[in-house]
Short mmCIF file of C-alpha atoms and ligand atoms in Angstrom, two decimals:
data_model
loop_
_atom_site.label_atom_id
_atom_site.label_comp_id
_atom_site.label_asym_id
_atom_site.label_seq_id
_atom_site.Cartn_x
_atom_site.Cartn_y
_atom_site.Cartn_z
CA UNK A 1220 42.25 94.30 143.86
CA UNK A 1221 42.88 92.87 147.65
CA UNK A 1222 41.18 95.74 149.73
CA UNK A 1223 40.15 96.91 153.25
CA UNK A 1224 36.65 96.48 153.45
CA UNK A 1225 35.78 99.27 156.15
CA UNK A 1226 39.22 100.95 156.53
CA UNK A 1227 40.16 101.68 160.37
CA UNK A 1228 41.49 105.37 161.41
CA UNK A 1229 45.08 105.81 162.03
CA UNK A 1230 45.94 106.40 165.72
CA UNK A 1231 45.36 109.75 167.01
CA UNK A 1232 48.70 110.50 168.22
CA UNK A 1233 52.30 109.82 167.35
CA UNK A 1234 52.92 108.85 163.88
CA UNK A 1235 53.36 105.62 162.42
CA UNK A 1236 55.21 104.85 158.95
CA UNK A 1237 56.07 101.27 157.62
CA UNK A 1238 58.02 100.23 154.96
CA UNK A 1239 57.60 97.59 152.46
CA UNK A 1240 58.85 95.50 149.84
CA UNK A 1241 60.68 92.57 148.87
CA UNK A 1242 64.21 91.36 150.56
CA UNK A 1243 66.64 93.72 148.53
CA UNK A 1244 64.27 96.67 148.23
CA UNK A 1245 66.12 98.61 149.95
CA UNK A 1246 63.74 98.62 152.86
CA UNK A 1247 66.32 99.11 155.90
CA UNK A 1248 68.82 101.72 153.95
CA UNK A 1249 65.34 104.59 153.60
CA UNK A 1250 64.88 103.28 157.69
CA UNK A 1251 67.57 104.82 158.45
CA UNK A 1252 67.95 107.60 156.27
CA UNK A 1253 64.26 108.65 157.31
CA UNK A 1254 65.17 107.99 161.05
CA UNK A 1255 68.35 110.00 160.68
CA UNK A 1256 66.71 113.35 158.98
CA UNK A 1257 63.54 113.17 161.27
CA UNK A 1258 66.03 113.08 164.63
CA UNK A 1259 67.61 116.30 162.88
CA UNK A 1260 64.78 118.19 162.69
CA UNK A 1261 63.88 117.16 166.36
CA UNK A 1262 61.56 114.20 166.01
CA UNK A 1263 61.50 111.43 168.86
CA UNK A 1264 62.01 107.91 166.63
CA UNK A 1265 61.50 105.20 167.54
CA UNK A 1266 63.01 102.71 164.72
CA UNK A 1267 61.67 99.17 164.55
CA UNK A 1268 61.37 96.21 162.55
CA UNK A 1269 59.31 92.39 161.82
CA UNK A 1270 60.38 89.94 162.57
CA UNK A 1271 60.94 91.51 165.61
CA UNK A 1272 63.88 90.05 169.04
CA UNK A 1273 61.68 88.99 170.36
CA UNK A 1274 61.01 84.86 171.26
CA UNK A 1275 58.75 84.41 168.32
CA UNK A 1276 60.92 86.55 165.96
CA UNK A 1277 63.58 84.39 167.12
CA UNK A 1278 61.67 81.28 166.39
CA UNK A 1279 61.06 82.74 162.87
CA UNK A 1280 64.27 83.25 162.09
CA UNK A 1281 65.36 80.36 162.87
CA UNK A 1282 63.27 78.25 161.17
CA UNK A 1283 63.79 80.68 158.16
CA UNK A 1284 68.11 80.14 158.21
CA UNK A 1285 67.21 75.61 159.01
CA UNK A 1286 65.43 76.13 155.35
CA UNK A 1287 63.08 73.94 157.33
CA UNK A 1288 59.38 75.54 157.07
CA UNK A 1289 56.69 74.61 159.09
CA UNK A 1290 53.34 74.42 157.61
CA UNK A 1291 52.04 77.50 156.08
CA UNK A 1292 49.30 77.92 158.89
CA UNK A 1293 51.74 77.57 161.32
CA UNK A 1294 54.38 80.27 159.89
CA UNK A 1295 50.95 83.06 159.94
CA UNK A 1296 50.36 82.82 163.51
CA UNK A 1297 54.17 82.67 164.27
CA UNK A 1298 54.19 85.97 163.03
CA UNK A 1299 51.08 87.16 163.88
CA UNK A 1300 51.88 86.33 167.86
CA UNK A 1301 55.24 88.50 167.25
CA UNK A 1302 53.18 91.26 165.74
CA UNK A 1303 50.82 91.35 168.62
CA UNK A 1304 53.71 91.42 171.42
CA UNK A 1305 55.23 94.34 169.24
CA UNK A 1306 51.78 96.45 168.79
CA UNK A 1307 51.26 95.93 172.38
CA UNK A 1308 54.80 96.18 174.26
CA UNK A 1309 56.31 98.90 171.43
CA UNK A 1310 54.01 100.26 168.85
CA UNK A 1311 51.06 101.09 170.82
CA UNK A 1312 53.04 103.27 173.78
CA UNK A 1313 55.52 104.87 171.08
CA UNK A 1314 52.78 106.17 169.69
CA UNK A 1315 51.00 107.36 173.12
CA UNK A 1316 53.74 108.93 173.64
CA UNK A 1317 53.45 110.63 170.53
CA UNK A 1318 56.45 109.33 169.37
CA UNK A 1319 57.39 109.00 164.93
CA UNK A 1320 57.34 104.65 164.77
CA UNK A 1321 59.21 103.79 161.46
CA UNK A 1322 59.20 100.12 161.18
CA UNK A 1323 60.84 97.56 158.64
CA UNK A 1324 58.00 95.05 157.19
CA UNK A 1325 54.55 95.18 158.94
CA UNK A 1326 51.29 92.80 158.11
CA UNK A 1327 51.05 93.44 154.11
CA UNK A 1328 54.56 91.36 154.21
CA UNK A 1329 52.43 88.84 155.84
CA UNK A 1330 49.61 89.06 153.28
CA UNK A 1331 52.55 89.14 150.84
CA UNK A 1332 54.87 86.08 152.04
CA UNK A 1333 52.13 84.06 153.41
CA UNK A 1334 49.80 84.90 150.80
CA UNK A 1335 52.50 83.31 148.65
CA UNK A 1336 52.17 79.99 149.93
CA UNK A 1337 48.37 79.72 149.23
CA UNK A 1338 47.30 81.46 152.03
CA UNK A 1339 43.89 83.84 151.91
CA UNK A 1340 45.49 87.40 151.06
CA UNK A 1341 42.21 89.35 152.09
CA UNK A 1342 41.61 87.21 154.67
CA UNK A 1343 45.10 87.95 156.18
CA UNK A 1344 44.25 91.38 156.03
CA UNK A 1345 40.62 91.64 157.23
CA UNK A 1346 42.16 89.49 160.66
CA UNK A 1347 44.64 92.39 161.04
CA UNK A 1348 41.85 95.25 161.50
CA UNK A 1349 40.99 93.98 164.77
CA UNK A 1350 44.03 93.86 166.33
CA UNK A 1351 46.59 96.37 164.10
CA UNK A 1352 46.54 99.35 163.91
CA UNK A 1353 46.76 101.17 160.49
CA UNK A 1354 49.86 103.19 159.64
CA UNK A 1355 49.67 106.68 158.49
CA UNK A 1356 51.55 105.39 155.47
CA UNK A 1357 52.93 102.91 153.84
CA UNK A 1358 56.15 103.07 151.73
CA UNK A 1359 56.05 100.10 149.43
CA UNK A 1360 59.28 100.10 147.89
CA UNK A 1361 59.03 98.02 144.07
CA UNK A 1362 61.74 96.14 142.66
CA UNK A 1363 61.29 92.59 140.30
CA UNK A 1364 61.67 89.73 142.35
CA UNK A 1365 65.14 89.07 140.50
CA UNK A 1366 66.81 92.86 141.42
CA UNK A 1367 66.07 91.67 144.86
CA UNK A 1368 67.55 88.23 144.82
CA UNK A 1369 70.88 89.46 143.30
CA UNK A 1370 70.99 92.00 145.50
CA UNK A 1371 70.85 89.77 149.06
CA UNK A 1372 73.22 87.63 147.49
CA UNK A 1373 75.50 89.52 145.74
CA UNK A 1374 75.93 92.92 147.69
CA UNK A 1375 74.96 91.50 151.08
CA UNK A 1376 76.73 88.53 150.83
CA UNK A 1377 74.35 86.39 152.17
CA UNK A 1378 73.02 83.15 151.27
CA UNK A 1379 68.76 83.59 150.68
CA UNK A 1380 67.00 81.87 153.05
CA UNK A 1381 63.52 79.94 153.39
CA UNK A 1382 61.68 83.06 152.46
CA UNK A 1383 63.90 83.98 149.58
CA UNK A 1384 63.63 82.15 146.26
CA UNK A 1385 62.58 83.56 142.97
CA UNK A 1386 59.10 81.65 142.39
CA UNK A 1387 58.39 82.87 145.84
CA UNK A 1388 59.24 86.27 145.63
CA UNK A 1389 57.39 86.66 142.02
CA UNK A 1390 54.38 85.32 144.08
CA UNK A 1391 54.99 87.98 146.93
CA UNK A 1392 55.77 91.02 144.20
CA UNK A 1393 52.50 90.15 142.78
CA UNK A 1394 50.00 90.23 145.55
CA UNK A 1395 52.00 93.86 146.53
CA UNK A 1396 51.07 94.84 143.07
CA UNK A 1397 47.30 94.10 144.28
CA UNK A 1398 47.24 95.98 147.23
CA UNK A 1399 44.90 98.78 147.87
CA UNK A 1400 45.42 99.97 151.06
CA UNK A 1401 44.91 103.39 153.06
CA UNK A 1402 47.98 105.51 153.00
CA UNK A 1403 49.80 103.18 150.39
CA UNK A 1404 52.49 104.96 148.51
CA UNK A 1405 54.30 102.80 145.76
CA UNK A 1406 57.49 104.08 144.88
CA UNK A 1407 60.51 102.63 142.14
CA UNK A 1408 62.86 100.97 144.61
CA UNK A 1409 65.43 101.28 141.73
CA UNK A 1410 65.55 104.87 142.14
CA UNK A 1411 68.61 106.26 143.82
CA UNK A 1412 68.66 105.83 147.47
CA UNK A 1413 69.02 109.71 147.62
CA UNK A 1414 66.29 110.55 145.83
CA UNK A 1415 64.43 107.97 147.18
CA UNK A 1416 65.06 109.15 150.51
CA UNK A 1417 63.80 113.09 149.27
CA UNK A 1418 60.21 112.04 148.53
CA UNK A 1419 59.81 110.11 151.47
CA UNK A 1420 60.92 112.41 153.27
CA UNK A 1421 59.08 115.37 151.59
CA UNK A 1422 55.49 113.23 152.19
CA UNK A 1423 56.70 112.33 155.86
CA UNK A 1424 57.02 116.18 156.92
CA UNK A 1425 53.65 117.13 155.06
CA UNK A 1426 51.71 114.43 156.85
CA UNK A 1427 53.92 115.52 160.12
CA UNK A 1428 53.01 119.34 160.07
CA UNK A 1429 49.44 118.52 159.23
CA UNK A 1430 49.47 116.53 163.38
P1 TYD B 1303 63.65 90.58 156.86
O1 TYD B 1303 63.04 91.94 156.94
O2 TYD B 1303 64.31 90.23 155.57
O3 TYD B 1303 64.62 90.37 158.08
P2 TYD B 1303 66.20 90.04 158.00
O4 TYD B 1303 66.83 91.19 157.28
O5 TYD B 1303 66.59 89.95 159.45
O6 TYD B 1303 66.32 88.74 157.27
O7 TYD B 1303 62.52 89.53 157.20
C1 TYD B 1303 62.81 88.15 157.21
C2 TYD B 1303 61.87 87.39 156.31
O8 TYD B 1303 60.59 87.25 156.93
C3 TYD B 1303 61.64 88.07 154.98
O9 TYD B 1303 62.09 87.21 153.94
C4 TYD B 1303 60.16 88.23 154.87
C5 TYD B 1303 59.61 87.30 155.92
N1 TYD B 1303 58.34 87.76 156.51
C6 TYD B 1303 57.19 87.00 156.30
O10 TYD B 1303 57.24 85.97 155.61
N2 TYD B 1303 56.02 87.39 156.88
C7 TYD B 1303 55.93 88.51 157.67
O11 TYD B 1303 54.84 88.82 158.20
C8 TYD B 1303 57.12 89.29 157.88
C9 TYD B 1303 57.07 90.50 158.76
C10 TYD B 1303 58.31 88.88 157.29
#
């Protein structure tokens, strides 16, 4: 089991939800549902994602669509230098604010993708307490690495890119299957998106009310 050693508080204020899982887990369809039914009931969101617009997102993807990677080193503290402009420039004042962040991929997809490529998982994850802060939870939304494949090229109509082959994503589904982490909640990402949607939502108002 890949764990945090001396897990970190979630910030006092605001609330911060993240959303995980392979490319075609239906990661950016619960986004939005969750951002729609939280504005309903009155909720400031503030909806993000990672890779984020900003220059080294940009970078990112575009090395990602070349299907040119640079070394797997390199690709960590690409996205680690995005992660730390987002924490500081959105994340960290959303939340002041006391503002509900949900946000699209965060650092497990890190520990996941760049684990993948040989990288130290824990390690990943130990260098992100310092800097990160932890989410109030985690939706890590399972599918097999195939479900996902078909489904970014097949619904989406999009060709995979650098990230997105199946040897890859088998490595990536398997170090999520290792994860314990605070505030982790694994769910079937081959549920209905409806239903889905109900027990996120159902855990996201409990852990609301109880702010
Ligand atoms: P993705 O959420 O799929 O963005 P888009 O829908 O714009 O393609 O993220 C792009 C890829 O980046 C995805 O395959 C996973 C990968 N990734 C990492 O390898 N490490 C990370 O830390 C993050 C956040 C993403």
């Amino acid at each position: 089991m890949l764990h945090i050693t001396s897990p970190p508080s979630p910030p006092s204020s605001g609330l911060f939800l993240v959303f995980e899982g392979l490319d075609g887990s239906g990661k950016s369809t619960q986004c939005n549902l969750l951002a729609q039914a939280l504005q309903e009931r009155g909720y400031t969101v503030v909806q993000t994602r990672e890779p984020t617009q900003g220059p080294w997102g940009q970078k990112i993807r575009t090395m990602a669509n070349s299907g040119q990677r640079v070394s797997a080193d390199e690709e960590l503290s690409w996205f680690v230098k995005d992660r730390k402009e987002h924490i500081s420039q959105l994340i960290q004042p959303a939340l002041q604010q006391n503002h509900i962040v949900i946000q699209d991929r965060y650092y497990l997809s890190t520990a996941a993708y760049q684990g993948s490529r040989g990288l130290d998982v824990q390690q990943i994850i130990d260098s992100h307490q310092e800097f990160a802060p932890l989410p109030h939870r985690t939706f890590l939304l399972d599918i097999p690495a195939e479900i996902g494949l078909q489904r970014v090229q097949h619904s989406r109509g999009e060709t995979p890119d650098a990230f997105e082959t199946l040897t890859s994503l088998q490595a990536c589904a398997d170090v999520f299957h290792q994860l314990d982490y605070p505030g982790l909640i694994q769910l079937d990402g081959q549920l209905p998106a409806t239903t889905l949607h109900e027990i996120i939502l159902r855990e996201v108002l409990t852990v609301a009310s109880r702010l």
